[in-house]
PDB file of C-alpha atoms and ligand atoms in Angstrom:
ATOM      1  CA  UNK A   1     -11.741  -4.754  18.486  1.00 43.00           C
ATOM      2  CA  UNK A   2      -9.795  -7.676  18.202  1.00 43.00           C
ATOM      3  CA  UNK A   3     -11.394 -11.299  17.044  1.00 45.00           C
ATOM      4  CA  UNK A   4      -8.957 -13.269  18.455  1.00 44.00           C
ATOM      5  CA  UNK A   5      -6.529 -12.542  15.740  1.00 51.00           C
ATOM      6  CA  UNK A   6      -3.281 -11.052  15.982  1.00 79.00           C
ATOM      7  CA  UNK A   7      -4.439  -7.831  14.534  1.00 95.00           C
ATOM      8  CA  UNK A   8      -5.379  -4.815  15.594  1.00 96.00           C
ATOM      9  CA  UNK A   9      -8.953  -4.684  13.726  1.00 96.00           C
ATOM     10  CA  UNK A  10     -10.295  -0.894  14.072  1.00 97.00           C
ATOM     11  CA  UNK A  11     -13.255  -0.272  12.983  1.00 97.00           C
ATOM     12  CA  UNK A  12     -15.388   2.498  12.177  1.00 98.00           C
ATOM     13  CA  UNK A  13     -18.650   4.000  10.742  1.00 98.00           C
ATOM     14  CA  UNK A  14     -17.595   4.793   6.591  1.00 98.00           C
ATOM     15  CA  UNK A  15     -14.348   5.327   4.470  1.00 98.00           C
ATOM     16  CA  UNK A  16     -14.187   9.105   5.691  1.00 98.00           C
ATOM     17  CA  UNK A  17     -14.127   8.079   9.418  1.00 98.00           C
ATOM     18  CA  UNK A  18     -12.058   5.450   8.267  1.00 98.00           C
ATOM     19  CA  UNK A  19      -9.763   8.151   6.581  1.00 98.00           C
ATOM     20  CA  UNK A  20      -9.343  10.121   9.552  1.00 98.00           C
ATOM     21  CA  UNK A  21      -8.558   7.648  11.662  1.00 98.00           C
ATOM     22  CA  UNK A  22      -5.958   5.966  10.040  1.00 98.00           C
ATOM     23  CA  UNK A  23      -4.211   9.765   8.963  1.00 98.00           C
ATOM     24  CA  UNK A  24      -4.093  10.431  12.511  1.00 98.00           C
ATOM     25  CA  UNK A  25      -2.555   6.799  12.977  1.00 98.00           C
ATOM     26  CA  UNK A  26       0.222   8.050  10.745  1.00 98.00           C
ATOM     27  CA  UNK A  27       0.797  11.094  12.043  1.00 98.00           C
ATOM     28  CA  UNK A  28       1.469   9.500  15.657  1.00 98.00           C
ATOM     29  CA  UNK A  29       4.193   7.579  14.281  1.00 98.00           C
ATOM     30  CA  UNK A  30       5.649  10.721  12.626  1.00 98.00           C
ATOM     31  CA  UNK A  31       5.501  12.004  15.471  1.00 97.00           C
ATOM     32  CA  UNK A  32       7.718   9.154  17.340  1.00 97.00           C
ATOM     33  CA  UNK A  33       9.936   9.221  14.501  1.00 97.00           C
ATOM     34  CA  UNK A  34      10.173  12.246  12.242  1.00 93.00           C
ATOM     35  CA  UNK A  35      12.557  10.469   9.644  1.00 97.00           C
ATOM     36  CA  UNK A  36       9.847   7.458   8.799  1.00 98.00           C
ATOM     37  CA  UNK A  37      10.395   5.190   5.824  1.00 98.00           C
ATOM     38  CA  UNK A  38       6.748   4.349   4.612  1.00 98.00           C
ATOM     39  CA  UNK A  39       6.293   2.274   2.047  1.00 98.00           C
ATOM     40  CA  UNK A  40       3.007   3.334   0.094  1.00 98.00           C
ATOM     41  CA  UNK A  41       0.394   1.750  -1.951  1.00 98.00           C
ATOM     42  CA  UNK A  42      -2.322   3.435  -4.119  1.00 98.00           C
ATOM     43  CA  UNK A  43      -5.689   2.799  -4.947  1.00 97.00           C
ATOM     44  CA  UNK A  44      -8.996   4.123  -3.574  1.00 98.00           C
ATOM     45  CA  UNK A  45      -8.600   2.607  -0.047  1.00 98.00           C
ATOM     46  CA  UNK A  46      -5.880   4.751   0.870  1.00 98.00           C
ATOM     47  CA  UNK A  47      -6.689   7.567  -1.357  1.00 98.00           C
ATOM     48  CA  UNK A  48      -8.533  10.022   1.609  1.00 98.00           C
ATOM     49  CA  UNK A  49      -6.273   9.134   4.194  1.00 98.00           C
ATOM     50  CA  UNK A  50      -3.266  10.799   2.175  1.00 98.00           C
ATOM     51  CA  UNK A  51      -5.644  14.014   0.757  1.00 98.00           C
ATOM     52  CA  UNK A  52      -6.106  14.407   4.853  1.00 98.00           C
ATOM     53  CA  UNK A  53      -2.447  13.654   5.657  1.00 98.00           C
ATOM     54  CA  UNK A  54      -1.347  16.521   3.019  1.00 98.00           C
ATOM     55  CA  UNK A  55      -4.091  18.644   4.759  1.00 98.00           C
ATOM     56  CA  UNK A  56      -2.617  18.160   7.687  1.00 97.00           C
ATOM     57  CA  UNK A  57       1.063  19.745   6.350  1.00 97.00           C
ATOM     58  CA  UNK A  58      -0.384  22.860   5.981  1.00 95.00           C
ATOM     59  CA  UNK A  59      -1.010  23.582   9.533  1.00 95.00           C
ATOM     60  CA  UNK A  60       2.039  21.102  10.346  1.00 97.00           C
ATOM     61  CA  UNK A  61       4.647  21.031   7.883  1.00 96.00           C
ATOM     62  CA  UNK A  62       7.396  19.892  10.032  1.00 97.00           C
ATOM     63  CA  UNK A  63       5.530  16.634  11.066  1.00 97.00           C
ATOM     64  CA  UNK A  64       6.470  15.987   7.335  1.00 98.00           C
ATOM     65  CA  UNK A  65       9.735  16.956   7.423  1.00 97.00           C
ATOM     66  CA  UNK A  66      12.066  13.854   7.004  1.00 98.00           C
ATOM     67  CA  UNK A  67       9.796  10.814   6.261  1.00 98.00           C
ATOM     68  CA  UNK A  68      10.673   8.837   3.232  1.00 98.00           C
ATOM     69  CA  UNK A  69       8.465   7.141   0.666  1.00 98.00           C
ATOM     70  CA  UNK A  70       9.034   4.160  -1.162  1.00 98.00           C
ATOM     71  CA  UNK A  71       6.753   3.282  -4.015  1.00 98.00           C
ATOM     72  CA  UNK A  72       5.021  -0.326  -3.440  1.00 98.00           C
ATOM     73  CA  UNK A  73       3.917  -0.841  -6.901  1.00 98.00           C
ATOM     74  CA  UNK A  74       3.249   0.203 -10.045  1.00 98.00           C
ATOM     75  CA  UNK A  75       1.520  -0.134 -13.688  1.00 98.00           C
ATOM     76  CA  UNK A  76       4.187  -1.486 -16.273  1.00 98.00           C
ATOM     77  CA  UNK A  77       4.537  -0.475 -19.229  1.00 98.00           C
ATOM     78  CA  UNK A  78       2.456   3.004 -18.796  1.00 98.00           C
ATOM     79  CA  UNK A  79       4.053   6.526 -19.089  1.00 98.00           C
ATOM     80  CA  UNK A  80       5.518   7.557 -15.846  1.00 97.00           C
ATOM     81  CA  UNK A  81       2.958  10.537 -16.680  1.00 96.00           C
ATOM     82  CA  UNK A  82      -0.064   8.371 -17.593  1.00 97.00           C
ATOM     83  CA  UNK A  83      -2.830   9.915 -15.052  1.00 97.00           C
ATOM     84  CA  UNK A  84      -3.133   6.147 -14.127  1.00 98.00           C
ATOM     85  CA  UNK A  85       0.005   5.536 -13.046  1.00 98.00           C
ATOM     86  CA  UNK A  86       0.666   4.982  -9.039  1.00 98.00           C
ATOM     87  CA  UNK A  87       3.470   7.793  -9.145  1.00 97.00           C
ATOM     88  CA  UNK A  88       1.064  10.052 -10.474  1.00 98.00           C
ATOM     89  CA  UNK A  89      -1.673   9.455  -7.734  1.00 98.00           C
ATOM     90  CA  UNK A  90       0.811   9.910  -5.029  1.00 98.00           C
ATOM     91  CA  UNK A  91       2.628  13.195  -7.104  1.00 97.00           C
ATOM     92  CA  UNK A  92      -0.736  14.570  -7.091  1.00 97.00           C
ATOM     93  CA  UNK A  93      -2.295  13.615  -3.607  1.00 97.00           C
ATOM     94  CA  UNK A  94       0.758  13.440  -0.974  1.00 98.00           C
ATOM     95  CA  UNK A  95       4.631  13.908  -2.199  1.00 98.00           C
ATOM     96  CA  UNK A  96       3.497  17.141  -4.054  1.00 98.00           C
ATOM     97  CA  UNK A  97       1.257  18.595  -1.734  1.00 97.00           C
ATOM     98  CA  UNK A  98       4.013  17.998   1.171  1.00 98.00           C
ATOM     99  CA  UNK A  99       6.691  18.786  -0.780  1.00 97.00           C
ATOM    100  CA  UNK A 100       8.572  15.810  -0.100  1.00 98.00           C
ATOM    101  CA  UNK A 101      11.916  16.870  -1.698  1.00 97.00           C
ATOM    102  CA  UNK A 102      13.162  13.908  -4.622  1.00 97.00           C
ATOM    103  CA  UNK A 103      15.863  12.764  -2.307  1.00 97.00           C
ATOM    104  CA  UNK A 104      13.231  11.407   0.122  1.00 98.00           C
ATOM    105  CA  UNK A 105      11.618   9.729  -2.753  1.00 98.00           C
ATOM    106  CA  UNK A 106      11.824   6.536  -4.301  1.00 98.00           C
ATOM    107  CA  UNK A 107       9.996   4.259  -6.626  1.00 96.00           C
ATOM    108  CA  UNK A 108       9.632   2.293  -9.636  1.00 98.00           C
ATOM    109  CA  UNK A 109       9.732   3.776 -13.170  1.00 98.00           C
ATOM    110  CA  UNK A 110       6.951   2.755 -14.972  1.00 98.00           C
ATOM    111  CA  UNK A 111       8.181   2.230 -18.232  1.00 97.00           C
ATOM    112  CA  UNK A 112      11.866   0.661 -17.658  1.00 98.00           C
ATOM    113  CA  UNK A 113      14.195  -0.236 -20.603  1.00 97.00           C
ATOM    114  CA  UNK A 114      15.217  -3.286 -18.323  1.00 98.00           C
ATOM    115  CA  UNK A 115      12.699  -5.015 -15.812  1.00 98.00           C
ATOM    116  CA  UNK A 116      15.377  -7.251 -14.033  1.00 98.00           C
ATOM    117  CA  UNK A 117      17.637  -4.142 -13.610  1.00 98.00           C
ATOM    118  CA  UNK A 118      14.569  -2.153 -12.130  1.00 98.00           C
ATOM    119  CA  UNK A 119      13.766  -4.973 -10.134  1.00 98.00           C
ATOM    120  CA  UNK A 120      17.543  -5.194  -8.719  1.00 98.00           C
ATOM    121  CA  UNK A 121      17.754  -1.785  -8.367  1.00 98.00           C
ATOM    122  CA  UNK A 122      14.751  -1.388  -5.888  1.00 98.00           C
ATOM    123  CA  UNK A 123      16.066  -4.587  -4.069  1.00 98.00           C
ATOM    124  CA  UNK A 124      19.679  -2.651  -3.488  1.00 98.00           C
ATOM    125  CA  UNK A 125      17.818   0.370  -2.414  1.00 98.00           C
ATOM    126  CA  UNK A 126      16.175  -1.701   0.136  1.00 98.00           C
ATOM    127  CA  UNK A 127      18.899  -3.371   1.319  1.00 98.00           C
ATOM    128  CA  UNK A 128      20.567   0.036   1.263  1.00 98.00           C
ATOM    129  CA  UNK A 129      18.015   1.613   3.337  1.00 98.00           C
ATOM    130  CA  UNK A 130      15.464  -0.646   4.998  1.00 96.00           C
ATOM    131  CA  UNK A 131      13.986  -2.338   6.159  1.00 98.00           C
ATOM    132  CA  UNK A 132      11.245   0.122   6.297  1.00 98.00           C
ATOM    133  CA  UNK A 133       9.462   1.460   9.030  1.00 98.00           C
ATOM    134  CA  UNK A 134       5.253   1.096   7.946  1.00 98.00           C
ATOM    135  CA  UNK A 135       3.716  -0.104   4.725  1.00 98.00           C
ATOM    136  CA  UNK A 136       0.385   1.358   4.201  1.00 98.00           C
ATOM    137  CA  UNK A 137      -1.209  -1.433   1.762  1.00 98.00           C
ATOM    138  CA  UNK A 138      -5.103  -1.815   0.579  1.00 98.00           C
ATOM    139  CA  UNK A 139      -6.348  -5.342  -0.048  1.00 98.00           C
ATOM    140  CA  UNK A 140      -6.874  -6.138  -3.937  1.00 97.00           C
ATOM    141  CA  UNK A 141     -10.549  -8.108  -5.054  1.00 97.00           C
ATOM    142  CA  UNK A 142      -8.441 -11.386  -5.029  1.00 97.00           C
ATOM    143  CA  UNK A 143      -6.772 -10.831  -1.832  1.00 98.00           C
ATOM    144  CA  UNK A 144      -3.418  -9.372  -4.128  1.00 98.00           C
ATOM    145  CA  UNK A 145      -1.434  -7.104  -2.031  1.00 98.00           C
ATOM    146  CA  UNK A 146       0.524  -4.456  -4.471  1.00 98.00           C
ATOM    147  CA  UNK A 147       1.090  -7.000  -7.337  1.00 98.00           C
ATOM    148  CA  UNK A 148       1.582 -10.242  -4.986  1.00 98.00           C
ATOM    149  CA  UNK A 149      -1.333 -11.691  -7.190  1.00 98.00           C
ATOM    150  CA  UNK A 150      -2.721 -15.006  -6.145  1.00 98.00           C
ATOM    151  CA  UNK A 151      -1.002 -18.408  -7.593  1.00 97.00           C
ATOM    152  CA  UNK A 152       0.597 -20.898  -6.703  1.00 98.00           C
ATOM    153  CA  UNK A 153       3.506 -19.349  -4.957  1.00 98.00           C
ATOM    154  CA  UNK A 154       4.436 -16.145  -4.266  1.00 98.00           C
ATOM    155  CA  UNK A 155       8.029 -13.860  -4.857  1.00 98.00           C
ATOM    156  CA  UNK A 156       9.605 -12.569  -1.912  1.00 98.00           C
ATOM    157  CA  UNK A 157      11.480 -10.150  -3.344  1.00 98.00           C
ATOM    158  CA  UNK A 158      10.867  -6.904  -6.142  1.00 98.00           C
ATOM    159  CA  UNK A 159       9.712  -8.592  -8.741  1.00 98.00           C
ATOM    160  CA  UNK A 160       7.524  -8.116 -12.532  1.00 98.00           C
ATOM    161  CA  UNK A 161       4.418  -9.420 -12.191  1.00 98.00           C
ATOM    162  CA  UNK A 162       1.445 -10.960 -14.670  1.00 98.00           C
ATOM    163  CA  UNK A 163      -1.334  -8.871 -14.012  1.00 97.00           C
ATOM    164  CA  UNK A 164      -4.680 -10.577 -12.921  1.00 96.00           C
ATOM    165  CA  UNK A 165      -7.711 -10.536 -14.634  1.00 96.00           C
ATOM    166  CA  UNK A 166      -8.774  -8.623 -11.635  1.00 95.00           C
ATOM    167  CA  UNK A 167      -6.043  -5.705 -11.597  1.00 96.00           C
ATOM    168  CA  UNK A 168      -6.804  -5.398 -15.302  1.00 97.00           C
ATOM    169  CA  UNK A 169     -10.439  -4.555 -14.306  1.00 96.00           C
ATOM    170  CA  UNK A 170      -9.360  -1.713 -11.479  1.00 96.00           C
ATOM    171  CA  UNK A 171     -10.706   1.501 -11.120  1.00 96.00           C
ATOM    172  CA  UNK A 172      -7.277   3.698 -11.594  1.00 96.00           C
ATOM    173  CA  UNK A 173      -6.814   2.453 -15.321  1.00 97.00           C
ATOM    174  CA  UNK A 174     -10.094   3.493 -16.335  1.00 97.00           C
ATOM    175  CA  UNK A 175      -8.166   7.438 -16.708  1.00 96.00           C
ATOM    176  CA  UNK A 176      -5.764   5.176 -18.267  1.00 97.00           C
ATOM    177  CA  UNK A 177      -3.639   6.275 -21.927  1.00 97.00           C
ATOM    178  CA  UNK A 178      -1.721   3.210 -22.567  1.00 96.00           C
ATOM    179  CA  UNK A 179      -2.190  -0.321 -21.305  1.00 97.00           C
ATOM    180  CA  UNK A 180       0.295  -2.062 -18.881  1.00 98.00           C
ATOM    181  CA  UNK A 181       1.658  -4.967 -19.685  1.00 97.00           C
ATOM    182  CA  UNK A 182       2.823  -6.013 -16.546  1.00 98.00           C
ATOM    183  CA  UNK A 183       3.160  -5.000 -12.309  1.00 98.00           C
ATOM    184  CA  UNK A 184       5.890  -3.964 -10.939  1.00 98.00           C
ATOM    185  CA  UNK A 185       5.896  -4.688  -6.795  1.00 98.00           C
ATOM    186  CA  UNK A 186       7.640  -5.246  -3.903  1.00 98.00           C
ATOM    187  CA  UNK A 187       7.339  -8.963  -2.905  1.00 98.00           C
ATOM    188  CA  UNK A 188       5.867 -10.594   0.163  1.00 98.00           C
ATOM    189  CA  UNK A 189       9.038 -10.564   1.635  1.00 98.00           C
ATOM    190  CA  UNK A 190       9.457  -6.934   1.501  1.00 98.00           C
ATOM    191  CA  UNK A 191       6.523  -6.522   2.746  1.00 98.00           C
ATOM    192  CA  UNK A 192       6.807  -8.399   5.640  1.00 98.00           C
ATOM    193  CA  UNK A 193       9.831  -7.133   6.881  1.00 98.00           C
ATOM    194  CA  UNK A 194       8.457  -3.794   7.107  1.00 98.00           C
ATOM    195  CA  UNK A 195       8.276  -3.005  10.763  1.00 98.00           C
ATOM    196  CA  UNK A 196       4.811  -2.206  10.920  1.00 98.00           C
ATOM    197  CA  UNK A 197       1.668  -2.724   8.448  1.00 98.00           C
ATOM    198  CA  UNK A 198      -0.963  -0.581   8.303  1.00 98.00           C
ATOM    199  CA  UNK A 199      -4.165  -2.028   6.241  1.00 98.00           C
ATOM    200  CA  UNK A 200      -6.973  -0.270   4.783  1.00 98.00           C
ATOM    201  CA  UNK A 201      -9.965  -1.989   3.918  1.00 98.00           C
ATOM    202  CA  UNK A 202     -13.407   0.022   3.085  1.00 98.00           C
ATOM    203  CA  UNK A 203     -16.794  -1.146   1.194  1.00 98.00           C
ATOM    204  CA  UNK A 204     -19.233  -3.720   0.568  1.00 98.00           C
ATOM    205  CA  UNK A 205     -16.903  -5.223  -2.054  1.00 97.00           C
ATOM    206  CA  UNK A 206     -14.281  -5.806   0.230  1.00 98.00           C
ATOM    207  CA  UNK A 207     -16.396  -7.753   3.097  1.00 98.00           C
ATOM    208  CA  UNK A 208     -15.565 -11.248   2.110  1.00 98.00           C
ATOM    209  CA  UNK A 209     -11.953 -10.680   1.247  1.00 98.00           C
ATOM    210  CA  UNK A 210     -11.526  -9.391   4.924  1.00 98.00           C
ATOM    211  CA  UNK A 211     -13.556 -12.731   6.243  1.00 97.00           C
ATOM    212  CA  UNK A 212     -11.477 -14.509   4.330  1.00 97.00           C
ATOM    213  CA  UNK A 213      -8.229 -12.402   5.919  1.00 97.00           C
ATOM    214  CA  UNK A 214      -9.357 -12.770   9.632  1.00 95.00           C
ATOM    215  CA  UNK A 215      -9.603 -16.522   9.167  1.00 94.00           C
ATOM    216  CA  UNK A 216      -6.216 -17.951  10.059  1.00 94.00           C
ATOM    217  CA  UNK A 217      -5.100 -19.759   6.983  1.00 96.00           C
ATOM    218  CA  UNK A 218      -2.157 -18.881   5.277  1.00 97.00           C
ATOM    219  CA  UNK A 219      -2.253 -19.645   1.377  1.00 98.00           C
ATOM    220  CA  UNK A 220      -0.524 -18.060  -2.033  1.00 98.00           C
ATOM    221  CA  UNK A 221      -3.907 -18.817  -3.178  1.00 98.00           C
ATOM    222  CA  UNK A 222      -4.642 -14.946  -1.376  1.00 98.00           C
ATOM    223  CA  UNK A 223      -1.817 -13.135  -0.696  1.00 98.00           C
ATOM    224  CA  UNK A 224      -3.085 -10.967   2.163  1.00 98.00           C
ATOM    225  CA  UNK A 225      -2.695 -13.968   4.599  1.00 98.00           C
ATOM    226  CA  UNK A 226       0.763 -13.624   4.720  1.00 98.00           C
ATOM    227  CA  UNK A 227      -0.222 -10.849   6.876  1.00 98.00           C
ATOM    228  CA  UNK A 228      -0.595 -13.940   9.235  1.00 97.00           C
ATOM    229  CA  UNK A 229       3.072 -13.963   9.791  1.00 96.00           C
ATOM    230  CA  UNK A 230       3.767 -10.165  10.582  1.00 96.00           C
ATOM    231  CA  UNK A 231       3.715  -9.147  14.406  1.00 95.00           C
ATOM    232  CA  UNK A 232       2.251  -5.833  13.872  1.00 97.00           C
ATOM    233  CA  UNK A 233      -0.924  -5.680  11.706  1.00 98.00           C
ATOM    234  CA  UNK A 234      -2.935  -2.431  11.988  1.00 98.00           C
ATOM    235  CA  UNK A 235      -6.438  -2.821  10.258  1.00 98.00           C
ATOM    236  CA  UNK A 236      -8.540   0.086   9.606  1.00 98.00           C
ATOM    237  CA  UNK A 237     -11.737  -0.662   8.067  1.00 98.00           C
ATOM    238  CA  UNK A 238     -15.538   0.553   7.958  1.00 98.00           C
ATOM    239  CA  UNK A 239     -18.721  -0.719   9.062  1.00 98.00           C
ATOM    240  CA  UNK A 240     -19.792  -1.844   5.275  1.00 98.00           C
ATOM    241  CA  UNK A 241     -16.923  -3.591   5.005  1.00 98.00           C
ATOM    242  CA  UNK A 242     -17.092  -6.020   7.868  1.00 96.00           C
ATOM    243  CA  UNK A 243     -18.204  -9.390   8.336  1.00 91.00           C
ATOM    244  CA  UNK A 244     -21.384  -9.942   9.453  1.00 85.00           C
ATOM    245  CA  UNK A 245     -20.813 -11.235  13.317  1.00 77.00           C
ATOM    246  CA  UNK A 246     -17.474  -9.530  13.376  1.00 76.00           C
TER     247      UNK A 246
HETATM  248  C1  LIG B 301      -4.245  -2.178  -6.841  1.00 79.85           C
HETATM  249  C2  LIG B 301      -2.829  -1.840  -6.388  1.00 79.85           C
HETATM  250  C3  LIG B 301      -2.629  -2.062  -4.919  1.00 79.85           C
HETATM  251  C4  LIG B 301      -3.870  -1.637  -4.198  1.00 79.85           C
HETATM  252  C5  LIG B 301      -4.966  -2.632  -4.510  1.00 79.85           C
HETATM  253  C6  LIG B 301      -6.318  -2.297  -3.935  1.00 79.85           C
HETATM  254  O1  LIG B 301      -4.242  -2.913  -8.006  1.00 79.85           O
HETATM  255  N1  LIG B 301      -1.833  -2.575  -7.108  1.00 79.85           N
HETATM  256  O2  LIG B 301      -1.490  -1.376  -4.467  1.00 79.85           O
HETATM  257  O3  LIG B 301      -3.637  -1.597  -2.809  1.00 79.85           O
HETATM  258  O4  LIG B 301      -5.046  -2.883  -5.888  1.00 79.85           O
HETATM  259  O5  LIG B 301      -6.871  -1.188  -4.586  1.00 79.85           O
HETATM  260  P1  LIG B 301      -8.142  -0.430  -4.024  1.00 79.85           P
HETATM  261  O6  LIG B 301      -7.743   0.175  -2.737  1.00 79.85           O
HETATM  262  O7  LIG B 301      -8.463   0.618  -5.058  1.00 79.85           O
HETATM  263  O8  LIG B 301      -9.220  -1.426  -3.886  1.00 79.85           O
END
C-alpha cells in the first residue's frame, strides 16, 4: 500500500510475517547483484529478518557469496565483545552464521583509542567503496536512525554521537557489561546516499513514530524524515504497528 507517500509501505499481519517478508526482499536483490554492499543496523526490528536470512544460507550459500556489510552503528565505549555490542549481534545472528569472510566486513570498533580517527577512517572506507547498495535501518523511540539522534541539526557524515536518554533506555544494553559513553554512526548523509533503504518498523510502540514518518515534514527534530529525501524507501512493517486509518 502506498498513502500517497513516496514509499513503498508493506504491510503485514506481525513481526514474523514481517520477518519473512522483508528476508525474501533481500534475497531478491542478492539475487540481482551477488556482490551487494548492505549497510546494517541492529536492534530487535531487524533481528528475525537476519536469523531467517542466515537460514536461508544453508540451503543457499552462494546467494551469500560476495555481499558486503558495513556496520551502521555502534555502542561506544563497550568491549568489542560486550554481548551488547552491535558487532556482536550481527557476529552471532548473520556474518557468522554465513560465514561472511573478514574481508567482506567492515565496521566500527567499539572501543577506539581515537574517535575522530575512527570516524575518518569509516568516511575513507566509504568513499573508498560506496556508496552502498541498501541500508537496512529500524526506527529508534525518538525517530533516531543508527545514532542520528534528534536535535537541532543533524551530521552528515560518520560521526560520535551523545547518546539520548532514549538509546540509554534500549533493550540490547540490558545484557550489557560496561556502559557506553557515546554512539558511533554513520550520518544522514551516508545514509541517504545509499542506493536503496529498506525500513523495518514492528509493534505497538512504534505506531506513532511511523504516523509521524508518513507525514511529510522534514525536521532534525526526528531524524527518520530525512527519509523524505531518498527516492527509494522500502517500509516493512506489521499490523500493530500502523496507524490507525493507514
Ligand atoms: C538502536 C540502534 C539503531 C536501531 C534503533 C531501533 O539504538 N542504534 O541502529 O535501528 O535503535 O532499535 P529497535 O529496532 O530495537 O527498536
Amino acid at each position: 500500500m502506498n498513502r500517497g507517500t513516496s514509499f513503498i509501505l508493506n504491510r503485514t499481519a506481525d513481526y514474523e510475517r514481517m520477518s519473512h517478508a522483508a528476508a525474501d526482499w533481500v534475497a531478491g536483490r542478492l539475487k540481482q547483484k551477488p556482490g551487494l554492499l548492505v549497510v546494517l543496523a541492529t536492534g530487535s526490528s531487524p533481528e528475525r529478518t537476519y536469523q531467517l536470512l542466515a537460514a536461508r544460507g544453508q540451503s543457499e550459500p552462494e546467494l551469500f557469496r560476495a555481499m558486503r556489510v558495513l556496520k551502521l552503528d555502534e555502542w561506544g565505549g563497550l568491549a568489542m565483545d560486550d554481548p551488547a555490542t552491535c558487532e556482536m549481534a550481527l557476529r552471532n545472528s548473520f556474518i557468522d552464521p554465513l560465514r561472511i569472510t573478514p574481508d567482506r566486513v567492515e565496521g566500527w570498533h567499539s572501543k577506539p583509542a581515537d574517535t575522530n580517527a575512527e570516524c575518518e577512517r569509516i568516511r575513507l572506507w566509504l568513499e573508498k567503496n560506496g556508496p552502498p547498495d541498501l541500508c537496512v535501518l529500524g526506527l529508534g523511540l525518538n525517530g533516531h536512525l543508527g545514532f542520528n539522534e534528534p536535535g537541532a541539526f543533524l551530521q552528515p557524515g560518520p560521526h560520535r554521537a551523545t547518546l539520548s536518554p532514549e538509546s540509554m533506555r534500549h533493550a540490547m544494553l540490558q545484557q550489557a557489561k560496561g556502559t557506553p559513553g557515546f554512539g558511533l554512526t554513520l550520518g544522514i548523509k551516508d545514509i541517504l546516499q545509499c542506493r536503496e533503504i529498506l525500513l523495518l518498523v514492528s509493534g505497538e510502540a512504534k505506531r506513532r513514530q511511523l504516523e509521524r514518518l508518513l507525514t511529510p515534514e522534514v525536521t532534525p527534530e526526528f531524524p527518520a524524515s530525512f527519509l523524505w529525501l531518498h527516492p527509494a524507501v522500502t517500509i516493512f512493517c506489521d499490523e500493530a504497528a500502523l496507524p490507525k486509518g493507514a
